[in-house]
Short mmCIF file of C-alpha atoms in Angstrom, two decimals:
data_model
loop_
_atom_site.label_atom_id
_atom_site.label_comp_id
_atom_site.label_asym_id
_atom_site.label_seq_id
_atom_site.Cartn_x
_atom_site.Cartn_y
_atom_site.Cartn_z
CA MET A 1310 57.17 135.46 94.30
CA LEU A 1311 60.11 137.16 92.60
CA PHE A 1312 63.48 135.44 92.23
CA SER A 1313 64.95 138.69 93.53
CA SER A 1314 63.01 138.64 96.80
CA VAL A 1315 63.99 137.79 100.36
CA SER A 1316 61.27 135.14 100.64
CA PHE A 1317 62.52 133.30 97.56
CA ILE A 1318 66.28 133.52 98.16
CA PHE A 1319 66.36 132.84 101.89
CA MET A 1320 63.28 130.68 102.47
CA PHE A 1321 61.69 129.02 99.45
CA LEU A 1322 64.82 128.07 97.45
CA PRO A 1323 66.87 126.66 100.38
CA ALA A 1324 63.89 124.59 101.55
CA VAL A 1325 63.25 123.09 98.09
CA LEU A 1326 66.96 122.41 97.50
CA LEU A 1327 67.33 120.73 100.89
CA LEU A 1328 64.34 118.46 100.31
CA TYR A 1329 65.43 117.72 96.75
CA TYR A 1330 68.92 116.52 97.68
CA LEU A 1331 67.97 114.76 100.93
CA LEU A 1332 65.25 112.60 99.41
CA PRO A 1333 65.89 109.59 97.13
CA GLN A 1334 65.93 110.06 93.36
CA ARG A 1335 62.39 108.71 92.88
CA PHE A 1336 60.89 111.52 94.99
CA ARG A 1337 62.73 114.43 93.36
CA ASN A 1338 60.20 115.17 90.64
CA SER A 1339 57.50 115.22 93.31
CA VAL A 1340 59.49 117.76 95.33
CA LEU A 1341 59.89 119.97 92.25
CA LEU A 1342 56.25 119.63 91.32
CA GLY A 1343 54.99 120.51 94.80
CA GLY A 1344 57.45 123.38 95.09
CA SER A 1345 56.49 124.73 91.65
CA LEU A 1346 52.77 124.70 92.44
CA LEU A 1347 53.45 126.47 95.74
CA PHE A 1348 55.67 129.00 93.93
CA TYR A 1349 52.91 129.84 91.44
CA ALA A 1350 50.12 129.86 94.01
CA TRP A 1351 52.14 132.14 96.32
CA GLY A 1352 51.15 135.28 94.46
CA GLU A 1353 47.92 134.32 92.68
CA PRO A 1354 46.32 131.18 94.14
CA LYS A 1355 43.04 131.73 92.28
CA TYR A 1356 44.79 131.45 88.92
CA LEU A 1357 46.16 128.04 89.82
CA LEU A 1358 42.84 126.69 88.50
CA VAL A 1359 43.49 128.32 85.11
CA LEU A 1360 46.93 126.76 85.01
CA LEU A 1361 45.59 123.31 85.91
CA ALA A 1362 42.86 123.63 83.27
CA VAL A 1363 45.48 124.45 80.62
CA ILE A 1364 47.57 121.44 81.67
CA THR A 1365 44.55 119.13 81.56
CA VAL A 1366 43.48 120.30 78.09
CA ASN A 1367 46.98 119.74 76.73
CA TYR A 1368 47.36 116.39 78.47
CA PHE A 1369 44.21 114.97 76.87
CA GLY A 1370 44.76 116.84 73.61
CA ALA A 1371 48.13 115.14 73.12
CA LEU A 1372 46.69 111.75 74.10
CA PHE A 1373 43.94 112.10 71.48
CA ILE A 1374 46.42 113.28 68.82
CA ASP A 1375 48.59 110.23 69.47
CA LYS A 1376 45.72 107.73 69.72
CA TYR A 1377 43.55 108.92 66.84
CA ARG A 1378 46.11 109.65 64.15
CA GLN A 1379 43.48 109.74 61.42
CA GLN A 1380 41.86 112.73 63.16
CA GLU A 1381 45.14 114.19 64.46
CA LYS A 1382 44.65 117.56 62.72
CA PHE A 1383 41.24 117.96 64.32
CA TRP A 1384 42.53 117.26 67.83
CA LEU A 1385 45.58 119.49 67.30
CA THR A 1386 43.41 122.34 66.03
CA ALA A 1387 40.94 121.95 68.91
CA ALA A 1388 43.70 121.94 71.56
CA VAL A 1389 45.60 124.87 70.01
CA CYS A 1390 42.36 126.88 69.78
CA ALA A 1391 41.67 126.14 73.45
CA ASN A 1392 45.15 127.42 74.35
CA LEU A 1393 44.91 130.53 72.21
CA GLY A 1394 41.34 131.17 73.36
CA THR A 1395 42.50 131.15 76.98
CA LEU A 1396 45.36 133.51 76.16
CA ILE A 1397 43.13 135.87 74.17
CA TYR A 1398 40.49 136.01 76.89
CA PHE A 1399 42.84 136.84 79.73
CA LYS A 1400 45.27 139.03 77.82
CA TYR A 1401 43.46 140.67 74.92
CA THR A 1402 39.72 140.88 75.73
CA ASN A 1403 39.64 144.53 76.81
CA PHE A 1404 42.09 145.55 74.08
CA LEU A 1405 39.71 144.07 71.49
CA LEU A 1406 36.68 145.69 73.11
CA GLU A 1407 38.40 149.10 73.22
CA ASN A 1408 39.17 148.91 69.51
CA ILE A 1409 35.68 147.69 68.62
CA ASN A 1410 34.23 150.65 70.54
CA ALA A 1411 36.59 153.06 68.80
CA LEU A 1412 35.92 151.61 65.35
CA PHE A 1413 32.14 151.29 65.54
CA HIS A 1414 31.46 154.05 68.10
CA SER A 1415 29.84 151.46 70.34
CA LYS A 1416 29.77 151.46 74.14
CA ILE A 1417 30.53 147.88 75.12
CA ASP A 1418 31.54 147.74 78.77
CA MET A 1419 35.02 146.54 79.62
CA LEU A 1420 35.34 143.23 81.47
CA TYR A 1421 37.13 142.87 84.79
CA VAL A 1422 39.87 140.49 83.63
CA ILE A 1423 43.23 140.20 85.35
CA MET A 1424 45.95 138.45 83.39
CA PRO A 1425 47.51 135.47 85.21
CA ILE A 1426 51.26 135.83 85.68
CA GLY A 1427 53.30 133.98 83.06
CA ILE A 1428 50.33 132.93 80.91
CA SER A 1429 52.07 133.82 77.63
CA PHE A 1430 55.01 131.61 78.54
CA TYR A 1431 53.20 128.53 79.77
CA ILE A 1432 50.64 128.65 76.93
CA PHE A 1433 53.46 128.67 74.37
CA GLN A 1434 55.23 125.83 76.18
CA SER A 1435 52.01 123.81 76.18
CA MET A 1436 51.51 124.35 72.46
CA SER A 1437 55.08 123.28 71.72
CA TYR A 1438 54.31 119.97 73.43
CA LEU A 1439 51.15 119.45 71.38
CA ILE A 1440 52.88 120.25 68.11
CA ASP A 1441 55.89 118.04 68.97
CA VAL A 1442 53.53 115.11 69.61
CA TYR A 1443 51.66 115.84 66.36
CA ARG A 1444 54.94 115.91 64.42
CA LYS A 1445 56.13 112.75 66.19
CA GLU A 1446 59.20 114.59 67.42
CA CYS A 1447 58.59 113.31 70.94
CA ASN A 1448 56.61 110.62 72.70
CA VAL A 1449 53.25 111.45 74.19
CA GLN A 1450 53.54 111.94 77.96
CA LYS A 1451 51.03 109.57 79.61
CA ASP A 1452 51.99 110.53 83.16
CA TYR A 1453 49.92 113.60 84.05
CA CYS A 1454 52.32 114.67 86.79
CA ASN A 1455 55.34 114.57 84.46
CA LEU A 1456 53.55 116.80 81.95
CA MET A 1457 52.51 119.11 84.77
CA LEU A 1458 56.12 119.33 85.92
CA TYR A 1459 57.22 120.35 82.41
CA ILE A 1460 54.70 123.19 82.30
CA VAL A 1461 54.89 124.44 85.90
CA LEU A 1462 58.61 123.95 86.64
CA PHE A 1463 59.24 127.08 88.70
CA PRO A 1464 62.65 128.16 87.35
CA GLN A 1465 61.18 129.02 83.94
CA MET A 1466 57.38 129.00 84.01
CA ILE A 1467 56.79 132.64 84.97
CA ALA A 1468 59.00 134.43 82.44
CA GLY A 1469 60.93 131.87 80.45
CA PRO A 1470 63.03 130.93 78.77
CA ILE A 1471 60.33 129.18 76.75
CA VAL A 1472 61.42 125.55 77.01
CA LYS A 1473 60.26 123.36 74.13
CA TYR A 1474 59.18 119.88 75.17
CA HIS A 1475 61.53 118.00 72.85
CA ASP A 1476 64.48 119.79 74.48
CA VAL A 1477 63.73 118.50 78.00
CA GLU A 1478 61.68 115.33 77.41
CA ASN A 1479 64.50 113.02 78.55
CA GLN A 1480 65.54 115.30 81.40
CA ILE A 1481 62.10 115.08 82.99
CA LEU A 1482 62.31 111.28 83.03
CA THR A 1483 66.01 110.71 83.77
CA ARG A 1484 68.57 113.29 84.79
CA THR A 1485 71.53 113.52 87.12
CA SER A 1486 71.74 116.15 89.84
CA SER A 1487 75.32 116.57 91.00
CA LEU A 1488 76.98 118.97 93.41
CA ALA A 1489 79.00 120.32 90.48
CA ASP A 1490 75.75 121.19 88.69
CA ALA A 1491 74.40 122.80 91.86
CA ALA A 1492 77.60 124.86 92.24
CA TYR A 1493 77.42 126.04 88.63
CA GLY A 1494 73.75 126.85 89.07
CA ILE A 1495 74.42 128.93 92.19
CA ARG A 1496 77.12 130.92 90.39
CA ARG A 1497 74.85 131.52 87.40
CA PHE A 1498 71.95 132.50 89.66
CA ILE A 1499 74.09 135.05 91.53
CA ALA A 1500 75.30 136.60 88.26
CA GLY A 1501 71.70 136.96 87.08
CA LEU A 1502 70.59 138.34 90.44
CA ALA A 1503 73.31 141.00 90.29
CA LYS A 1504 72.28 141.94 86.75
CA LYS A 1505 68.72 142.37 87.87
CA VAL A 1506 69.17 144.06 91.24
CA LEU A 1507 72.32 146.14 90.82
CA ILE A 1508 72.02 147.21 87.18
CA ALA A 1509 68.43 146.81 85.93
CA ASN A 1510 66.83 148.28 89.06
CA THR A 1511 69.21 151.25 89.05
CA MET A 1512 68.53 151.99 85.39
CA GLY A 1513 64.82 151.39 85.97
CA ALA A 1514 64.63 154.12 88.62
CA VAL A 1515 66.13 156.57 86.10
CA VAL A 1516 63.74 155.45 83.37
CA GLU A 1517 60.71 155.90 85.64
CA LYS A 1518 61.60 159.56 86.22
CA ILE A 1519 62.21 160.31 82.54
CA PHE A 1520 59.16 158.57 81.08
CA ALA A 1521 56.88 160.11 83.72
CA LEU A 1522 57.36 163.54 82.11
CA SER A 1523 56.39 165.01 78.77
CA PRO A 1524 59.23 164.62 76.22
CA ALA A 1525 58.76 168.28 75.31
CA ALA A 1526 59.91 169.23 78.80
CA LEU A 1527 63.16 167.23 78.62
CA PRO A 1528 66.49 168.19 77.05
CA GLY A 1529 67.47 166.12 74.02
CA GLY A 1530 70.43 164.64 75.90
CA CYS A 1531 68.15 163.33 78.65
CA LEU A 1532 65.87 161.73 76.07
CA TRP A 1533 68.76 159.90 74.43
CA LEU A 1534 70.19 158.80 77.76
CA GLY A 1535 66.70 157.74 78.82
CA ALA A 1536 66.51 155.49 75.75
CA VAL A 1537 69.96 154.08 76.59
CA ALA A 1538 68.94 153.54 80.22
CA TYR A 1539 65.79 151.68 79.22
CA SER A 1540 67.71 149.55 76.70
CA LEU A 1541 70.07 148.55 79.50
CA GLN A 1542 67.27 148.06 82.04
CA LEU A 1543 65.35 145.75 79.73
CA TYR A 1544 68.40 143.71 78.75
CA PHE A 1545 69.77 143.24 82.25
CA ASP A 1546 66.31 142.68 83.71
CA PHE A 1547 65.35 139.93 81.28
CA SER A 1548 68.77 138.38 80.68
CA GLY A 1549 69.34 138.48 84.44
CA TYR A 1550 66.09 136.60 84.98
CA SER A 1551 67.08 134.10 82.27
CA ASP A 1552 70.46 133.60 83.97
CA MET A 1553 68.68 132.96 87.26
CA ALA A 1554 66.29 130.53 85.56
CA ILE A 1555 69.12 128.65 83.84
CA GLY A 1556 71.06 128.55 87.11
CA LEU A 1557 68.05 127.29 89.06
CA GLY A 1558 67.41 124.65 86.43
CA ARG A 1559 71.01 123.44 86.68
CA MET A 1560 70.71 123.17 90.48
CA PHE A 1561 68.01 120.56 89.88
CA GLY A 1562 69.75 118.80 86.99
CA PHE A 1563 67.99 120.57 84.07
CA ARG A 1564 69.98 122.07 81.22
CA PHE A 1565 67.98 124.86 79.64
CA LEU A 1566 69.16 126.43 76.39
CA GLU A 1567 70.63 129.93 76.46
CA ASN A 1568 68.18 132.79 75.98
CA PHE A 1569 70.54 135.72 75.30
CA ASN A 1570 73.85 135.95 73.48
CA TYR A 1571 75.03 139.55 73.82
CA PRO A 1572 72.40 141.03 71.45
CA TYR A 1573 73.73 144.57 71.74
CA ILE A 1574 76.86 143.73 69.76
CA SER A 1575 74.73 142.88 66.70
CA LYS A 1576 75.44 144.40 63.30
CA SER A 1577 71.97 143.86 61.87
CA ILE A 1578 68.44 143.47 63.20
CA THR A 1579 68.49 139.95 61.77
CA GLU A 1580 71.50 139.17 63.96
CA PHE A 1581 69.86 140.95 66.89
CA TRP A 1582 66.96 138.49 66.78
CA ARG A 1583 69.36 135.56 66.68
CA ARG A 1584 70.79 136.84 69.96
CA TRP A 1585 67.78 138.40 71.75
CA HIS A 1586 65.13 136.28 73.55
CA ILE A 1587 66.37 133.23 71.63
CA SER A 1588 63.71 130.91 73.04
CA LEU A 1589 60.88 133.12 71.72
CA SER A 1590 62.42 133.72 68.28
CA THR A 1591 63.15 129.99 67.82
CA TRP A 1592 59.60 129.16 68.97
CA PHE A 1593 58.13 131.43 66.28
CA LYS A 1594 60.58 130.05 63.74
CA GLU A 1595 59.76 126.39 64.46
CA TYR A 1596 56.02 126.69 65.07
CA LEU A 1597 54.93 129.61 62.87
CA TYR A 1598 57.50 130.76 60.28
CA ILE A 1599 58.46 127.31 58.94
CA PRO A 1600 54.84 125.98 58.89
CA LEU A 1601 53.85 129.11 56.92
CA GLY A 1602 56.43 128.11 54.32
CA GLY A 1603 59.51 129.89 55.65
CA ASN A 1604 61.71 130.95 52.75
CA ARG A 1605 60.79 127.94 50.59
CA LYS A 1606 58.10 129.58 48.45
CA GLY A 1607 59.89 132.53 46.91
CA PRO A 1608 60.92 136.01 48.10
CA PHE A 1609 57.45 137.60 48.22
CA ARG A 1610 56.00 134.79 50.32
CA THR A 1611 59.07 134.95 52.59
CA TYR A 1612 58.44 138.64 53.26
CA ILE A 1613 54.77 137.95 54.02
CA ASN A 1614 55.77 135.19 56.44
CA LEU A 1615 58.28 137.47 58.18
CA PHE A 1616 55.64 140.19 58.43
CA ILE A 1617 53.19 137.75 60.07
CA VAL A 1618 55.84 136.51 62.50
CA PHE A 1619 56.78 139.97 63.70
CA VAL A 1620 53.18 141.13 64.02
CA ALA A 1621 52.65 138.02 66.17
CA THR A 1622 55.83 138.81 68.13
CA GLY A 1623 54.56 142.29 68.91
CA ILE A 1624 51.09 141.08 69.88
CA TRP A 1625 52.60 138.34 72.09
CA HIS A 1626 54.34 141.00 74.16
CA GLY A 1627 51.24 142.94 75.08
CA ALA A 1628 47.70 144.09 74.38
CA SER A 1629 48.54 147.56 73.16
CA TRP A 1630 49.18 149.21 69.81
CA ASN A 1631 52.67 150.25 70.82
CA PHE A 1632 53.64 146.57 70.94
CA VAL A 1633 52.08 145.98 67.53
CA PHE A 1634 54.04 148.89 66.03
CA TRP A 1635 57.19 147.69 67.81
CA GLY A 1636 56.78 144.32 66.09
CA LEU A 1637 56.12 146.01 62.74
CA TRP A 1638 59.18 148.23 63.25
CA HIS A 1639 61.46 145.22 63.67
CA GLY A 1640 59.71 143.31 60.90
CA PHE A 1641 60.24 146.22 58.48
CA PHE A 1642 64.00 146.19 59.04
CA ILE A 1643 64.22 142.39 58.94
CA ILE A 1644 62.50 142.42 55.53
CA ALA A 1645 64.58 145.41 54.30
CA GLU A 1646 67.82 143.68 55.34
CA ARG A 1647 66.84 140.53 53.46
CA LEU A 1648 65.68 142.55 50.45
CA PHE A 1649 68.91 144.58 50.19
CA ASN A 1650 71.22 141.89 51.58
CA TRP A 1651 72.08 143.97 54.68
CA HIS A 1652 71.88 140.96 56.97
CA GLN A 1653 75.20 139.59 55.77
CA LYS A 1654 78.27 140.14 57.93
CA PRO A 1655 79.83 143.49 56.93
CA LYS A 1656 83.34 143.47 55.53
CA GLY A 1657 85.90 145.80 57.05
CA ILE A 1658 86.06 147.82 60.25
CA ALA A 1659 84.35 150.92 58.86
CA LEU A 1660 81.32 149.01 57.56
CA SER A 1661 81.13 147.03 60.82
CA ILE A 1662 81.00 150.25 62.85
CA ILE A 1663 78.32 151.74 60.58
CA ALA A 1664 76.29 148.50 60.73
CA HIS A 1665 76.53 148.41 64.52
CA LEU A 1666 75.48 152.05 64.86
CA TYR A 1667 72.53 151.48 62.53
CA THR A 1668 71.40 148.41 64.48
CA THR A 1669 71.77 150.19 67.82
CA LEU A 1670 69.72 153.15 66.60
CA VAL A 1671 66.95 150.86 65.31
CA PHE A 1672 66.55 148.79 68.45
CA MET A 1673 66.80 151.85 70.74
CA ILE A 1674 63.99 153.60 68.88
CA GLY A 1675 62.08 150.34 69.06
CA TRP A 1676 62.56 150.19 72.83
CA VAL A 1677 61.03 153.66 73.15
CA MET A 1678 57.87 152.28 71.50
CA PHE A 1679 58.08 149.25 73.79
CA ARG A 1680 58.33 151.37 76.96
CA ALA A 1681 55.81 154.08 76.11
CA GLU A 1682 52.27 153.75 77.42
CA THR A 1683 50.83 154.94 74.10
CA MET A 1684 52.06 155.33 70.53
CA GLY A 1685 51.32 159.04 70.80
CA TYR A 1686 53.82 159.37 73.64
CA ALA A 1687 56.34 157.20 71.76
CA CYS A 1688 56.11 159.35 68.64
CA GLN A 1689 56.52 162.53 70.66
CA TYR A 1690 59.52 161.08 72.49
CA ILE A 1691 61.22 160.00 69.26
CA GLN A 1692 60.54 163.34 67.58
CA HIS A 1693 62.14 165.26 70.44
CA MET A 1694 65.11 162.87 70.47
CA PHE A 1695 65.89 164.24 67.00
CA GLY A 1696 65.04 167.84 67.89
CA ILE A 1697 61.67 167.91 66.13
CA GLY A 1698 58.83 169.81 67.82
CA GLN A 1699 58.49 172.70 70.23
CA LYS A 1700 60.08 172.53 73.64
CA THR A 1701 58.60 173.63 76.94
CA ALA A 1702 60.52 174.76 79.98
CA SER A 1703 61.67 172.02 82.35
CA SER A 1704 61.79 172.49 86.11
CA HIS A 1705 64.30 169.64 86.51
CA SER A 1706 68.06 169.73 86.05
CA PHE A 1707 70.10 166.96 84.45
CA GLU A 1708 71.27 165.88 87.92
CA TYR A 1709 67.65 165.13 88.87
CA PHE A 1710 67.61 162.29 86.35
CA PHE A 1711 71.23 161.13 86.42
CA SER A 1712 73.37 161.14 89.54
CA PRO A 1713 77.10 160.32 89.25
CA PHE A 1714 76.24 156.85 90.62
CA ASP A 1715 73.62 156.33 87.89
CA LEU A 1716 76.10 157.30 85.19
CA ALA A 1717 78.72 154.98 86.69
CA VAL A 1718 76.24 152.07 86.70
CA MET A 1719 75.32 152.90 83.10
CA ALA A 1720 79.00 152.73 82.09
CA VAL A 1721 79.41 149.37 83.88
CA ALA A 1722 76.25 148.09 82.20
CA ILE A 1723 77.52 149.04 78.73
CA ILE A 1724 80.80 147.22 79.43
CA CYS A 1725 78.96 144.15 80.71
CA SER A 1726 76.69 144.04 77.65
CA VAL A 1727 79.66 142.95 75.50
CA PRO A 1728 81.32 139.51 75.84
CA LEU A 1729 84.31 140.56 77.95
CA PHE A 1730 83.35 138.19 80.78
CA LYS A 1731 81.92 135.40 78.64
CA GLY A 1732 84.21 132.73 80.10
CA MET A 1733 83.71 133.53 83.77
CA PHE A 1734 81.85 130.26 84.48
CA ILE A 1735 84.37 127.97 82.77
CA LYS A 1736 86.11 125.66 85.26
CA ARG A 1737 89.87 125.68 84.65
CA THR A 1738 92.36 123.03 85.79
CA THR A 1739 95.70 124.84 85.49
CA PHE A 1740 97.19 126.60 88.52
CA TRP A 1741 96.45 130.11 87.26
CA GLY A 1742 93.10 128.91 86.02
CA LYS A 1743 92.22 127.75 89.52
CA VAL A 1744 93.34 131.11 90.88
CA LEU A 1745 91.04 132.82 88.37
CA ASN A 1746 88.18 130.52 89.36
CA PHE A 1747 88.72 131.34 93.03
CA ALA A 1748 88.82 135.07 92.29
CA THR A 1749 85.57 134.73 90.31
CA ASP A 1750 83.89 132.96 93.24
CA ILE A 1751 84.99 135.71 95.63
CA TRP A 1752 83.66 138.32 93.22
CA LEU A 1753 80.33 136.49 92.93
CA LEU A 1754 80.11 136.25 96.72
CA LEU A 1755 80.59 140.02 96.94
CA LEU A 1756 77.92 140.56 94.29
CA PHE A 1757 75.53 138.35 96.24
CA VAL A 1758 76.11 140.33 99.43
CA LEU A 1759 75.56 143.62 97.59
CA SER A 1760 72.46 142.26 95.86
CA ALA A 1761 71.01 140.93 99.13
CA ALA A 1762 71.64 144.28 100.83
CA SER A 1763 69.97 146.09 97.94
CA ILE A 1764 66.93 143.79 98.06
CA ALA A 1765 66.59 144.28 101.81
CA ASN A 1766 66.76 148.07 101.55
CA ALA A 1767 65.03 148.85 98.25
CA THR A 1768 61.36 149.32 97.51
CA PHE A 1769 61.87 149.56 93.72
CA ASN A 1770 62.17 145.98 92.48
CA PRO A 1771 59.94 145.51 89.41
CA PHE A 1772 60.28 142.75 86.85
CA ILE A 1773 59.37 143.89 83.34
CA TYR A 1774 58.49 140.56 81.74
CA PHE A 1775 55.91 139.69 84.39
CA ARG A 1776 53.64 141.91 82.27
CA PHE A 1777 53.75 139.37 79.48
#
């Protein structure tokens, strides 16, 4: 069930909200738990068993870590291996078999394995709980249902943000759910829905047409605009989903941390990763980079640790070499910026502009690798972006790819990717502030109507991060 679907917006969510606020406080976690299990089972009921198995392993794993402190490393290792083994089997089995066949010229048959939706996210959440218990950063959760609620909570379990257990431990046990929170959550949800439906879907339709053709058959301008369109699609798709998740969480009294902070205004790739998919980058920092030694063991070891982190980041995103090279691409520039001190804030307007252009070029080329089905296609696309390679005749005009409406949406998307409207959710108490708040609510209502109409009429409504 997609957040941007009629069944979710007009049936599932109103029903869960109504039950949640009508019932006494002591029943509210049960409502959320039942609703979350129904939400997950809606699309893939057979994989509910995988989810429950993961929860059970982590429940007992944390209990054993807490109870048998002398063997805590053994129990942590066993539980983490069980989590990673599950993730590897469902997500990477055929990728590994393909590469074994290619390397050793063997003919091992591929397995029929379908990846459960959201497995990368809920596996990482589960491991954060285990590690937090091991580090004594949180109390072990002895109530199975409370731990289940943390892992399956429907606003964030399918595609994040990745919520670390120590950030919401107290909220699971005691939280307040006010009408003010619900109102804020609704506003935030609508903003995310509009990002997803009105901007990301429009850009996505353009991207589908461009990446379906050979780069050699496309004019250089179309290739560059295709890269821009995909950069905007990905950002508004994922940040829109994160906005919806944060808004949904607030409706039920949860306060999730922000997942995006205008990454496209960054002036270095280091800054980009402080602003992009914050929950994933902080997860790798807390649970991989720092345990490896971080920057505490000298420059060379720091570069090795960064290399490992970004290889892992690429692999986390998908079982394909293009994701591995995408991770290596970002890791190369992260290391280069640290090596040559490029990650510091540039001084002066001219240097800031150059730094921003450099960062934009790097992440756009990276997104081409991310979007391409193969590295061969990605390399061909990037070559032709810079005019390298022979061209073939194209049977499509520029207008086939970009209508005036598409270009207008692209312009709006670029404007909305900078923090011009950062304070739109702040509640103001002055007279003119209240007028501004009212105008914002009217604008959000209009966006909701337009989004609902688009959902009802459109057949193109993908969500990119469901792949991960």
